[in-house]
Short mmCIF file of C-alpha atoms in Angstrom, two decimals:
data_model
loop_
_atom_site.label_atom_id
_atom_site.label_comp_id
_atom_site.label_asym_id
_atom_site.label_seq_id
_atom_site.Cartn_x
_atom_site.Cartn_y
_atom_site.Cartn_z
CA UNK A 708 -4.50 -5.46 12.32
CA UNK A 709 -3.36 -8.83 13.48
CA UNK A 710 -0.40 -10.89 12.08
CA UNK A 711 -2.94 -13.25 10.39
CA UNK A 712 -6.17 -12.78 8.55
CA UNK A 713 -8.32 -15.79 9.74
CA UNK A 714 -11.76 -14.19 10.25
CA UNK A 715 -13.51 -11.03 8.99
CA UNK A 716 -14.20 -10.54 12.66
CA UNK A 717 -10.50 -9.92 13.24
CA UNK A 718 -10.78 -6.56 11.47
CA UNK A 719 -11.74 -3.47 13.14
CA UNK A 720 -13.45 -0.85 11.24
CA UNK A 721 -10.17 1.13 10.84
CA UNK A 722 -8.33 -2.11 9.58
CA UNK A 723 -11.13 -2.87 7.13
CA UNK A 724 -11.02 0.80 5.82
CA UNK A 725 -7.31 0.70 5.58
CA UNK A 726 -7.41 -2.56 3.38
CA UNK A 727 -10.09 -0.95 1.10
CA UNK A 728 -8.07 2.37 0.82
CA UNK A 729 -4.89 0.52 0.08
CA UNK A 730 -6.68 -1.64 -2.45
CA UNK A 731 -7.99 1.39 -4.20
CA UNK A 732 -4.52 2.69 -4.75
CA UNK A 733 -3.30 -0.61 -5.85
CA UNK A 734 -6.10 -1.04 -8.35
CA UNK A 735 -4.38 1.63 -10.42
CA UNK A 736 -1.62 -0.73 -11.12
CA UNK A 737 -3.75 -2.73 -13.50
CA UNK A 738 -3.80 0.35 -15.79
CA UNK A 739 -0.03 0.77 -16.05
CA UNK A 740 2.42 -0.73 -18.45
CA UNK A 741 4.52 -2.43 -15.75
CA UNK A 742 2.09 -4.12 -13.43
CA UNK A 743 4.57 -4.86 -10.72
CA UNK A 744 5.83 -3.41 -7.45
CA UNK A 745 9.02 -4.20 -5.65
CA UNK A 746 7.66 -4.27 -2.20
CA UNK A 747 7.75 -7.94 -1.21
CA UNK A 748 10.81 -8.78 -3.00
CA UNK A 749 12.53 -11.65 -1.22
CA UNK A 750 9.40 -12.77 0.55
CA UNK A 751 7.81 -16.08 0.02
CA UNK A 752 4.13 -16.67 -0.20
CA UNK A 753 2.83 -20.28 -0.21
CA UNK A 754 -0.52 -21.12 -1.65
CA UNK A 755 -1.64 -24.13 0.28
CA UNK A 756 -4.85 -25.41 -1.28
CA UNK A 757 -6.53 -28.52 0.02
CA UNK A 758 -9.78 -27.79 -1.97
CA UNK A 759 -10.19 -27.18 -5.62
CA UNK A 760 -10.03 -23.50 -6.46
CA UNK A 761 -9.37 -21.58 -9.76
CA UNK A 762 -10.18 -18.03 -9.03
CA UNK A 763 -9.11 -17.59 -5.37
CA UNK A 764 -5.80 -19.33 -5.89
CA UNK A 765 -5.05 -17.60 -9.17
CA UNK A 766 -6.10 -14.30 -7.61
CA UNK A 767 -3.68 -14.77 -4.61
CA UNK A 768 -0.92 -15.87 -6.99
CA UNK A 769 -1.29 -12.86 -9.29
CA UNK A 770 -1.46 -10.53 -6.13
CA UNK A 771 1.74 -11.90 -4.69
CA UNK A 772 3.54 -11.81 -7.95
CA UNK A 773 2.48 -8.25 -8.66
CA UNK A 774 4.17 -7.42 -5.36
CA UNK A 775 7.36 -9.35 -6.42
CA UNK A 776 6.94 -12.03 -3.82
CA UNK A 777 8.02 -15.57 -4.64
CA UNK A 778 5.03 -17.79 -4.87
CA UNK A 779 4.93 -21.59 -4.28
CA UNK A 780 1.62 -23.34 -5.30
CA UNK A 781 0.91 -26.29 -3.14
CA UNK A 782 -2.25 -28.32 -3.79
CA UNK A 783 -3.34 -31.46 -2.01
CA UNK A 784 -3.45 -33.37 -5.20
CA UNK A 785 0.01 -34.57 -6.35
CA UNK A 786 1.53 -33.61 -2.94
CA UNK A 787 2.60 -35.59 0.16
CA UNK A 788 -0.89 -34.90 1.52
CA UNK A 789 -2.33 -37.57 -0.89
CA UNK A 790 0.23 -39.99 0.77
CA UNK A 791 -1.27 -39.22 4.23
CA UNK A 792 0.80 -36.33 5.57
CA UNK A 793 -0.90 -34.47 8.28
CA UNK A 794 -1.76 -30.67 8.14
CA UNK A 795 0.73 -29.99 10.88
CA UNK A 796 3.62 -31.99 9.10
CA UNK A 797 2.79 -30.14 5.91
CA UNK A 798 2.88 -26.83 7.79
CA UNK A 799 6.22 -27.55 9.42
CA UNK A 800 7.66 -28.54 6.04
CA UNK A 801 6.51 -25.11 4.57
CA UNK A 802 7.94 -23.44 7.68
CA UNK A 803 11.31 -25.06 7.15
CA UNK A 804 11.33 -23.76 3.64
CA UNK A 805 11.00 -20.23 4.97
CA UNK A 806 7.40 -19.26 4.00
CA UNK A 807 6.67 -15.71 5.11
CA UNK A 808 2.91 -16.21 4.58
CA UNK A 809 0.76 -19.09 3.97
CA UNK A 810 -2.52 -18.74 2.09
CA UNK A 811 -4.71 -21.65 3.08
CA UNK A 812 -7.89 -23.22 1.82
CA UNK A 813 -9.18 -26.25 3.57
CA UNK A 814 -12.35 -28.23 3.77
CA UNK A 815 -12.33 -28.38 7.54
CA UNK A 816 -13.61 -25.21 9.26
CA UNK A 817 -10.84 -23.90 11.64
CA UNK A 818 -7.85 -25.36 9.80
CA UNK A 819 -6.23 -21.91 9.26
CA UNK A 820 -6.58 -21.29 13.03
CA UNK A 821 -4.68 -24.45 13.81
CA UNK A 822 -2.13 -23.60 11.25
CA UNK A 823 -1.61 -20.17 12.73
CA UNK A 824 -0.35 -21.82 15.90
CA UNK A 825 2.20 -23.92 14.18
CA UNK A 826 4.01 -21.61 12.08
CA UNK A 827 5.84 -18.26 12.48
CA UNK A 828 4.63 -16.56 9.19
CA UNK A 829 1.30 -14.98 8.55
CA UNK A 830 -1.65 -17.13 7.78
CA UNK A 831 -4.35 -15.90 5.42
CA UNK A 832 -7.52 -17.87 5.34
CA UNK A 833 -8.66 -18.39 1.80
CA UNK A 834 -11.73 -20.39 2.78
CA UNK A 835 -12.12 -22.96 5.44
CA UNK A 836 -15.10 -25.39 5.28
CA UNK A 837 -18.37 -23.64 5.85
CA UNK A 838 -16.73 -21.14 8.10
CA UNK A 839 -15.09 -18.02 6.71
CA UNK A 840 -13.58 -16.43 3.57
CA UNK A 841 -12.46 -13.04 4.68
CA UNK A 842 -10.83 -11.75 1.43
CA UNK A 843 -13.95 -12.50 -0.45
CA UNK A 844 -15.93 -10.32 1.95
CA UNK A 845 -13.25 -7.57 1.63
CA UNK A 846 -13.40 -7.66 -2.16
CA UNK A 847 -17.27 -7.60 -2.03
CA UNK A 848 -17.14 -4.50 0.36
CA UNK A 849 -14.61 -3.05 -2.20
CA UNK A 850 -16.95 -3.58 -5.11
CA UNK A 851 -19.89 -2.11 -3.19
CA UNK A 852 -17.80 1.00 -2.36
CA UNK A 853 -16.67 1.23 -5.96
CA UNK A 854 -20.11 0.89 -7.43
CA UNK A 855 -22.30 2.77 -4.83
CA UNK A 856 -19.75 5.13 -3.29
CA UNK A 857 -20.10 3.82 0.29
CA UNK A 858 -20.69 0.72 2.40
CA UNK A 859 -22.21 2.40 5.42
CA UNK A 860 -25.91 2.47 5.53
CA UNK A 861 -26.39 0.05 2.58
CA UNK A 862 -28.98 -2.49 2.67
CA UNK A 863 -27.58 -5.82 1.68
CA UNK A 864 -29.58 -8.93 0.93
CA UNK A 865 -27.51 -12.08 1.17
CA UNK A 866 -29.54 -14.89 -0.65
CA UNK A 867 -29.35 -18.45 -0.83
CA UNK A 868 -27.33 -21.33 0.76
CA UNK A 869 -26.24 -19.56 3.84
CA UNK A 870 -25.80 -22.83 5.58
CA UNK A 871 -22.80 -24.02 3.55
CA UNK A 872 -21.45 -20.50 2.76
CA UNK A 873 -18.22 -19.16 4.25
CA UNK A 874 -18.89 -16.15 2.06
CA UNK A 875 -22.04 -15.27 3.86
CA UNK A 876 -20.60 -15.49 7.34
CA UNK A 877 -17.53 -13.41 6.47
CA UNK A 878 -19.77 -10.84 4.63
CA UNK A 879 -22.22 -10.50 7.46
CA UNK A 880 -19.34 -9.87 10.01
CA UNK A 881 -17.51 -7.51 7.82
CA UNK A 882 -20.44 -5.55 6.56
CA UNK A 883 -21.74 -5.20 10.13
CA UNK A 884 -18.27 -3.71 11.07
CA UNK A 885 -18.46 -1.33 8.17
CA UNK A 886 -22.04 -0.19 9.07
CA UNK A 887 -24.04 -1.86 6.48
CA UNK A 888 -27.51 -3.45 7.07
CA UNK A 889 -27.51 -7.21 6.18
CA UNK A 890 -30.66 -9.31 5.62
CA UNK A 891 -30.08 -12.99 5.03
CA UNK A 892 -32.79 -14.59 2.68
CA UNK A 893 -32.83 -18.41 2.53
CA UNK A 894 -35.16 -21.38 3.00
CA UNK A 895 -35.18 -22.40 6.64
CA UNK A 896 -33.35 -25.61 5.89
CA UNK A 897 -30.41 -23.54 4.54
CA UNK A 898 -29.77 -21.34 7.56
CA UNK A 899 -27.18 -22.30 10.16
CA UNK A 900 -28.09 -23.15 13.77
CA UNK A 901 -27.49 -19.91 15.79
CA UNK A 902 -28.15 -17.57 12.96
CA UNK A 903 -30.32 -15.44 15.28
CA UNK A 904 -27.02 -14.44 17.16
CA UNK A 905 -25.51 -13.03 13.84
CA UNK A 906 -25.51 -9.24 13.55
CA UNK A 907 -28.21 -9.30 10.81
CA UNK A 908 -31.93 -9.77 9.93
CA UNK A 909 -33.35 -13.01 8.53
CA UNK A 910 -36.15 -13.30 6.03
CA UNK A 911 -37.79 -16.14 4.03
CA UNK A 912 -39.50 -13.95 1.49
CA UNK A 913 -37.10 -12.69 -1.33
CA UNK A 914 -39.77 -10.55 -3.06
CA UNK A 915 -40.41 -8.51 0.09
CA UNK A 916 -36.76 -7.83 0.68
CA UNK A 917 -35.73 -6.87 -2.92
CA UNK A 918 -37.36 -3.50 -3.21
CA UNK A 919 -35.38 -2.04 -0.31
CA UNK A 920 -32.08 -3.56 -1.17
CA UNK A 921 -29.03 -1.65 -2.58
CA UNK A 922 -27.14 -4.82 -3.05
CA UNK A 923 -28.16 -8.38 -3.73
CA UNK A 924 -25.54 -10.99 -3.03
CA UNK A 925 -26.46 -14.34 -4.49
CA UNK A 926 -24.77 -17.45 -2.99
CA UNK A 927 -23.96 -20.67 -4.87
CA UNK A 928 -25.97 -23.66 -3.98
CA UNK A 929 -23.21 -25.86 -2.76
CA UNK A 930 -24.30 -29.42 -3.94
CA UNK A 931 -20.94 -30.81 -3.01
CA UNK A 932 -21.57 -30.14 0.62
CA UNK A 933 -25.17 -31.28 0.72
CA UNK A 934 -25.78 -34.74 2.00
CA UNK A 935 -29.46 -34.52 2.49
CA UNK A 936 -32.78 -32.93 1.08
CA UNK A 937 -32.44 -29.32 1.76
CA UNK A 938 -35.13 -28.32 -0.77
CA UNK A 939 -37.59 -30.43 -2.86
CA UNK A 940 -36.23 -29.65 -6.41
CA UNK A 941 -33.75 -27.27 -8.02
CA UNK A 942 -36.76 -25.79 -10.01
CA UNK A 943 -38.60 -25.04 -6.85
CA UNK A 944 -35.53 -23.52 -5.31
CA UNK A 945 -34.97 -21.35 -8.23
CA UNK A 946 -38.49 -20.06 -8.24
CA UNK A 947 -38.46 -19.13 -4.65
CA UNK A 948 -34.88 -18.03 -4.09
CA UNK A 949 -33.35 -17.46 -7.49
CA UNK A 950 -32.96 -13.93 -9.04
CA UNK A 951 -34.46 -13.73 -12.52
CA UNK A 952 -35.49 -10.75 -14.77
CA UNK A 953 -38.80 -10.31 -12.95
CA UNK A 954 -37.10 -10.09 -9.50
CA UNK A 955 -34.37 -7.87 -10.84
CA UNK A 956 -37.06 -5.41 -11.94
CA UNK A 957 -38.13 -5.20 -8.23
CA UNK A 958 -34.78 -3.70 -7.21
CA UNK A 959 -34.19 0.11 -6.77
CA UNK A 960 -32.63 1.72 -9.86
CA UNK A 961 -29.06 1.77 -8.84
CA UNK A 962 -29.06 -1.61 -7.01
CA UNK A 963 -26.42 -4.18 -7.90
CA UNK A 964 -26.24 -7.88 -8.03
CA UNK A 965 -23.22 -9.81 -6.85
CA UNK A 966 -22.15 -13.30 -6.95
CA UNK A 967 -18.90 -14.74 -5.51
CA UNK A 968 -18.67 -17.27 -8.34
CA UNK A 969 -18.66 -19.99 -9.56
CA UNK A 970 -22.28 -19.43 -10.68
CA UNK A 971 -25.04 -22.08 -11.20
CA UNK A 972 -26.86 -20.26 -14.07
CA UNK A 973 -30.52 -20.90 -13.97
CA UNK A 974 -30.47 -21.98 -10.29
CA UNK A 975 -29.62 -19.13 -7.98
CA UNK A 976 -29.08 -16.59 -10.82
CA UNK A 977 -30.60 -16.42 -14.29
CA UNK A 978 -28.41 -15.71 -17.27
CA UNK A 979 -30.15 -12.43 -18.04
CA UNK A 980 -29.25 -11.19 -14.56
CA UNK A 981 -25.69 -12.53 -14.61
CA UNK A 982 -25.02 -10.72 -17.77
CA UNK A 983 -26.92 -7.52 -17.05
CA UNK A 984 -25.31 -4.04 -16.24
CA UNK A 985 -26.40 -4.50 -12.66
CA UNK A 986 -24.19 -7.61 -12.30
CA UNK A 987 -20.74 -6.99 -10.75
CA UNK A 988 -19.50 -10.50 -11.12
CA UNK A 989 -16.57 -9.68 -13.51
CA UNK A 990 -15.53 -6.64 -11.48
CA UNK A 991 -15.44 -8.78 -8.23
CA UNK A 992 -12.78 -10.94 -9.88
CA UNK A 993 -10.68 -7.89 -10.89
CA UNK A 994 -11.13 -6.32 -7.45
CA UNK A 995 -10.10 -9.65 -5.82
CA UNK A 996 -6.51 -9.11 -7.09
CA UNK A 997 -6.37 -5.50 -5.69
CA UNK A 998 -7.76 -6.50 -2.41
CA UNK A 999 -5.48 -9.47 -1.93
CA UNK A 1000 -2.52 -7.34 -2.81
CA UNK A 1001 -3.61 -4.93 -0.13
CA UNK A 1002 -3.90 -7.75 2.40
CA UNK A 1003 -0.48 -9.19 1.49
CA UNK A 1004 1.20 -5.83 1.80
CA UNK A 1005 -0.53 -4.94 5.08
CA UNK A 1006 0.48 -8.32 6.50
CA UNK A 1007 3.96 -8.56 5.17
CA UNK A 1008 5.19 -5.03 4.02
CA UNK A 1009 6.16 -3.60 7.31
CA UNK A 1010 8.51 -4.53 9.96
CA UNK A 1011 8.16 -7.99 11.67
CA UNK A 1012 6.18 -7.36 14.72
CA UNK A 1013 6.69 -10.56 16.74
CA UNK A 1014 6.68 -8.41 19.90
CA UNK A 1015 3.10 -7.23 19.73
CA UNK A 1016 1.87 -10.29 17.97
CA UNK A 1017 -1.84 -10.34 17.99
CA UNK A 1018 -2.06 -6.64 18.83
CA UNK A 1019 -4.19 -4.42 16.76
CA UNK B 307 -0.19 -3.95 10.08
CA UNK B 308 -0.42 -0.88 12.51
CA UNK B 309 0.34 2.41 10.81
CA UNK B 310 3.76 3.76 11.67
CA UNK B 311 3.60 4.80 15.39
CA UNK B 312 3.40 8.50 16.27
CA UNK B 313 6.93 9.78 16.94
CA UNK B 314 7.17 11.05 20.47
CA UNK B 315 7.35 14.82 20.97
CA UNK B 316 10.80 15.16 22.65
CA UNK B 317 11.39 18.84 21.95
CA UNK B 318 9.85 22.11 23.18
CA UNK B 319 7.49 23.40 20.47
CA UNK B 320 8.61 26.93 21.13
CA UNK B 321 12.26 25.81 20.32
CA UNK B 322 11.45 25.42 16.60
CA UNK B 323 12.49 28.76 14.93
CA UNK B 324 11.43 30.01 11.57
CA UNK B 325 14.01 29.93 8.90
CA UNK B 326 11.75 30.91 6.01
CA UNK B 327 8.60 33.13 6.36
CA UNK B 328 5.65 33.07 4.11
CA UNK B 329 6.97 35.68 1.67
CA UNK B 330 10.19 33.81 1.37
CA UNK B 331 8.44 30.66 0.36
CA UNK B 332 6.58 32.43 -2.17
CA UNK B 333 9.64 34.10 -3.64
CA UNK B 334 11.57 30.78 -3.69
CA UNK B 335 8.78 29.14 -5.69
CA UNK B 336 8.63 31.95 -8.06
CA UNK B 337 12.33 31.70 -8.62
CA UNK B 338 12.12 27.92 -9.12
CA UNK B 339 9.37 28.21 -11.65
CA UNK B 340 11.40 30.72 -13.68
CA UNK B 341 14.41 28.49 -13.49
CA UNK B 342 12.38 25.40 -14.72
CA UNK B 343 11.17 27.50 -17.77
CA UNK B 344 14.76 28.84 -18.40
CA UNK B 345 16.52 25.48 -18.12
CA UNK B 346 14.01 23.62 -20.42
CA UNK B 347 13.68 26.57 -22.97
CA UNK B 348 9.96 26.81 -22.24
CA UNK B 349 7.49 24.45 -20.41
CA UNK B 350 6.00 22.58 -23.42
CA UNK B 351 7.45 19.14 -22.43
CA UNK B 352 7.57 19.60 -18.74
CA UNK B 353 5.44 17.52 -16.34
CA UNK B 354 5.46 18.28 -12.60
CA UNK B 355 5.14 15.28 -10.42
CA UNK B 356 4.91 15.86 -6.58
CA UNK B 357 5.89 13.41 -3.90
CA UNK B 358 2.96 13.27 -1.44
CA UNK B 359 1.85 15.18 0.40
CA UNK B 360 3.61 18.57 0.55
CA UNK B 361 5.52 17.83 -2.77
CA UNK B 362 2.07 17.69 -4.54
CA UNK B 363 1.02 20.93 -3.10
CA UNK B 364 4.23 22.56 -4.13
CA UNK B 365 3.99 21.07 -7.67
CA UNK B 366 0.53 22.71 -7.98
CA UNK B 367 1.92 26.04 -6.97
CA UNK B 368 4.89 25.75 -9.45
CA UNK B 369 2.45 24.99 -12.08
CA UNK B 370 0.24 28.04 -11.48
CA UNK B 371 3.49 30.15 -11.51
CA UNK B 372 4.69 28.65 -14.71
CA UNK B 373 1.31 29.22 -16.33
CA UNK B 374 1.34 32.90 -15.38
CA UNK B 375 4.83 33.30 -16.77
CA UNK B 376 4.67 31.15 -19.87
CA UNK B 377 0.86 30.93 -20.44
CA UNK B 378 1.50 27.17 -20.74
CA UNK B 379 -0.73 24.70 -18.64
CA UNK B 380 1.92 22.35 -17.23
CA UNK B 381 0.53 18.85 -16.35
CA UNK B 382 0.66 18.08 -12.63
CA UNK B 383 0.53 14.73 -10.97
CA UNK B 384 1.74 12.83 -7.98
CA UNK B 385 3.92 9.79 -7.39
CA UNK B 386 3.63 7.78 -4.23
CA UNK B 387 6.97 6.16 -3.27
CA UNK B 388 5.86 4.14 -0.39
CA UNK B 389 6.04 0.70 -2.23
CA UNK B 390 9.43 1.61 -3.39
CA UNK B 391 11.03 2.55 -0.13
CA UNK B 392 14.09 0.91 1.19
CA UNK B 393 13.08 1.17 4.86
CA UNK B 394 9.66 -0.50 4.72
CA UNK B 395 10.79 -3.36 6.99
CA UNK B 396 12.26 -1.12 9.58
CA UNK B 397 8.93 0.44 10.47
CA UNK B 398 5.33 -0.30 11.01
CA UNK B 399 3.11 -0.51 7.92
CA UNK B 400 2.45 2.79 6.04
CA UNK B 401 -0.81 3.67 4.27
CA UNK B 402 -0.47 4.47 0.63
CA UNK B 403 -0.67 7.88 -0.85
CA UNK B 404 -2.16 8.70 -4.32
CA UNK B 405 -0.27 8.20 -7.47
CA UNK B 406 -1.77 10.13 -10.29
CA UNK B 407 -0.11 10.43 -13.68
CA UNK B 408 -1.36 13.03 -16.08
CA UNK B 409 -3.33 11.67 -18.90
CA UNK B 410 -0.62 12.14 -21.47
CA UNK B 411 1.85 10.19 -19.45
CA UNK B 412 5.51 10.87 -18.96
CA UNK B 413 7.10 9.08 -21.98
CA UNK B 414 9.48 11.47 -23.77
CA UNK B 415 8.75 14.34 -21.59
CA UNK B 416 10.84 16.27 -18.89
CA UNK B 417 9.68 15.18 -15.51
CA UNK B 418 10.44 17.57 -12.62
CA UNK B 419 10.01 15.74 -9.29
CA UNK B 420 8.87 18.07 -6.57
CA UNK B 421 9.41 17.43 -2.79
CA UNK B 422 9.48 19.68 0.23
CA UNK B 423 12.76 18.70 1.90
CA UNK B 424 15.76 16.98 0.50
CA UNK B 425 17.76 14.98 3.20
CA UNK B 426 19.20 11.48 2.74
CA UNK B 427 18.02 11.34 -0.88
CA UNK B 428 16.24 7.92 -0.18
CA UNK B 429 12.88 9.19 -1.03
CA UNK B 430 14.14 10.63 -4.36
CA UNK B 431 15.78 7.33 -5.12
CA UNK B 432 12.47 5.50 -4.43
CA UNK B 433 10.74 8.10 -6.67
CA UNK B 434 13.16 7.43 -9.53
CA UNK B 435 12.45 3.73 -9.27
CA UNK B 436 8.67 4.35 -9.26
CA UNK B 437 9.02 6.61 -12.18
CA UNK B 438 10.85 3.97 -14.34
CA UNK B 439 7.87 1.69 -13.78
CA UNK B 440 5.54 4.36 -14.96
CA UNK B 441 7.14 5.21 -18.24
CA UNK B 442 10.35 6.53 -19.87
CA UNK B 443 10.91 10.32 -19.41
CA UNK B 444 13.31 12.14 -21.60
CA UNK B 445 14.90 13.62 -18.60
CA UNK B 446 14.17 13.79 -14.82
CA UNK B 447 14.96 16.90 -12.74
CA UNK B 448 14.45 17.54 -9.03
CA UNK B 449 13.05 20.55 -7.40
CA UNK B 450 12.99 20.95 -3.59
CA UNK B 451 11.90 23.81 -1.29
CA UNK B 452 14.53 23.06 1.27
CA UNK B 453 17.94 21.13 0.96
CA UNK B 454 19.15 20.25 4.50
CA UNK B 455 22.12 18.25 3.48
CA UNK B 456 23.17 14.90 4.93
CA UNK B 457 22.89 12.92 1.67
CA UNK B 458 23.29 9.17 1.88
CA UNK B 459 23.11 8.50 -1.72
CA UNK B 460 24.56 10.31 -4.85
CA UNK B 461 21.58 12.58 -5.53
CA UNK B 462 21.20 16.33 -5.92
CA UNK B 463 18.46 18.72 -6.60
CA UNK B 464 18.49 20.80 -9.88
CA UNK B 465 16.31 23.57 -8.19
CA UNK B 466 16.56 24.45 -4.44
CA UNK B 467 14.51 27.00 -2.72
CA UNK B 468 16.83 27.48 0.21
CA UNK B 469 19.89 25.45 1.45
CA UNK B 470 19.57 25.11 5.19
CA UNK B 471 22.65 23.63 6.99
CA UNK B 472 21.40 21.36 9.79
CA UNK B 473 22.76 18.91 12.31
CA UNK B 474 21.48 15.36 12.00
CA UNK B 475 19.45 15.80 15.28
CA UNK B 476 17.56 18.83 14.03
CA UNK B 477 14.25 18.60 12.13
CA UNK B 478 12.97 20.70 9.40
CA UNK B 479 9.19 21.32 9.06
CA UNK B 480 7.71 22.70 5.88
CA UNK B 481 4.33 24.33 6.51
CA UNK B 482 1.99 25.08 3.60
CA UNK B 483 -1.24 26.97 3.74
CA UNK B 484 -3.22 24.12 2.03
CA UNK B 485 -2.22 21.51 4.70
CA UNK B 486 -0.92 23.46 7.72
CA UNK B 487 -2.81 26.65 7.60
CA UNK B 488 0.17 28.93 6.81
CA UNK B 489 3.42 29.05 4.83
CA UNK B 490 6.78 28.74 6.47
CA UNK B 491 9.75 26.51 7.20
CA UNK B 492 10.76 25.75 10.82
CA UNK B 493 14.03 24.46 12.13
CA UNK B 494 13.54 22.58 15.44
CA UNK B 495 15.38 20.24 17.84
CA UNK B 496 12.80 17.49 17.35
CA UNK B 497 9.50 16.81 15.63
CA UNK B 498 6.95 19.16 17.05
CA UNK B 499 4.50 19.80 14.38
CA UNK B 500 4.04 16.67 12.35
CA UNK B 501 2.30 13.83 13.91
CA UNK B 502 3.24 11.37 11.26
CA UNK B 503 6.88 10.98 12.00
CA UNK B 504 8.08 12.37 8.73
CA UNK B 505 11.20 13.71 10.23
CA UNK B 506 13.61 11.41 8.49
CA UNK B 507 13.36 12.99 5.16
#
């Protein structure tokens, strides 16, 4: 695996399986009286969040602390960034403080890539613009494996606002690497340009896709990124692309419904679905901690490998 | 994030000579099983925790032998020490092994740690740290199939299958039927049979 985790495409199949296997062992930690390992003692992990986030930032913070790393939370609000400091200057400041890893979320796609060129430590992409969110894809794959026993060969429908979703892109790339069969379902206005080059199928008809799906992953309608009319009304969107009780009944018996959160109940997912036994939404949050521990351990736990930087 | 590189094979495989044959391994384990029962006045409180991978196999075999002697089913588990090692930063990343604690836990019980080879003592040190995060045993004892000397920490085994004097350059390989297809202990000039570079035990 690379020194950084910037894109789900950075992970080979072996890398991805190693992360999932490692996460599986680390998941047992949650059942123990002392939920802490000494592995990253003396290492510093900086959470650099330029966008609002509760669950991802907290999840990375818990993961780093359970591995005994020192954690510094750095959010754009209330920092020098609000005084106009550039990303590069912020990065160099953190570098000077000795950050071994920087977990970064930024509204600009590609910001973590830039950051990776400026600092010596590892960079973990915790969501950049509408581009990627690789640890979310890893925890989703982990959840599928936990619930259904495998990822390879699963039929996964990713439904909704694909255009603005970094979760969708990372999931398509990772699930393809792991051998799952992905179908994107969205209104044509919410599909990105060039989607035909992605390693997946595209459909506009949710009812036709559901009966052959093992996993339905609902995406949040990201109003904060929408500056135009992507669909006529919220009600119409919910009727055509939301999952409700009727649609859930179309699924095979053991199929699961996933959502990366935060949910818009009543828009892309009905309350009766979100609270059903098929829903993995709460498990996804718990699994997020294990998967992020695995990523931090695998990036920071071993010898510093400056020599073969970038080598797999 | 690459797994520890394969240690280059520098020795001649035929140069590894057996120091324990299969029947010797069996007899050593039978004796250790009896010693555990004797030392602890029975096996009621005993929990066997193996250090992956061969330690776990040995722990299972000891449990079978104790069961046939005492008629007591001794709980068996495993404790992975990877996250507690002191040499993590000296090598490439290592994949984790399984930690499985028996349902009744280790609190107030006599834990016997089981490993195949006792060498520097660093693995056992890591296991003791791991154990203290898992509970508070009444006592901790150590059983090993081979003690090859060269301790770097003040650690000793309570039960030893065989003391084998070695030089630092030599390697000791424990072979077990479950993982290697046959039982035996080989003493060789360099790592010849284990691809994972487990020589520095």
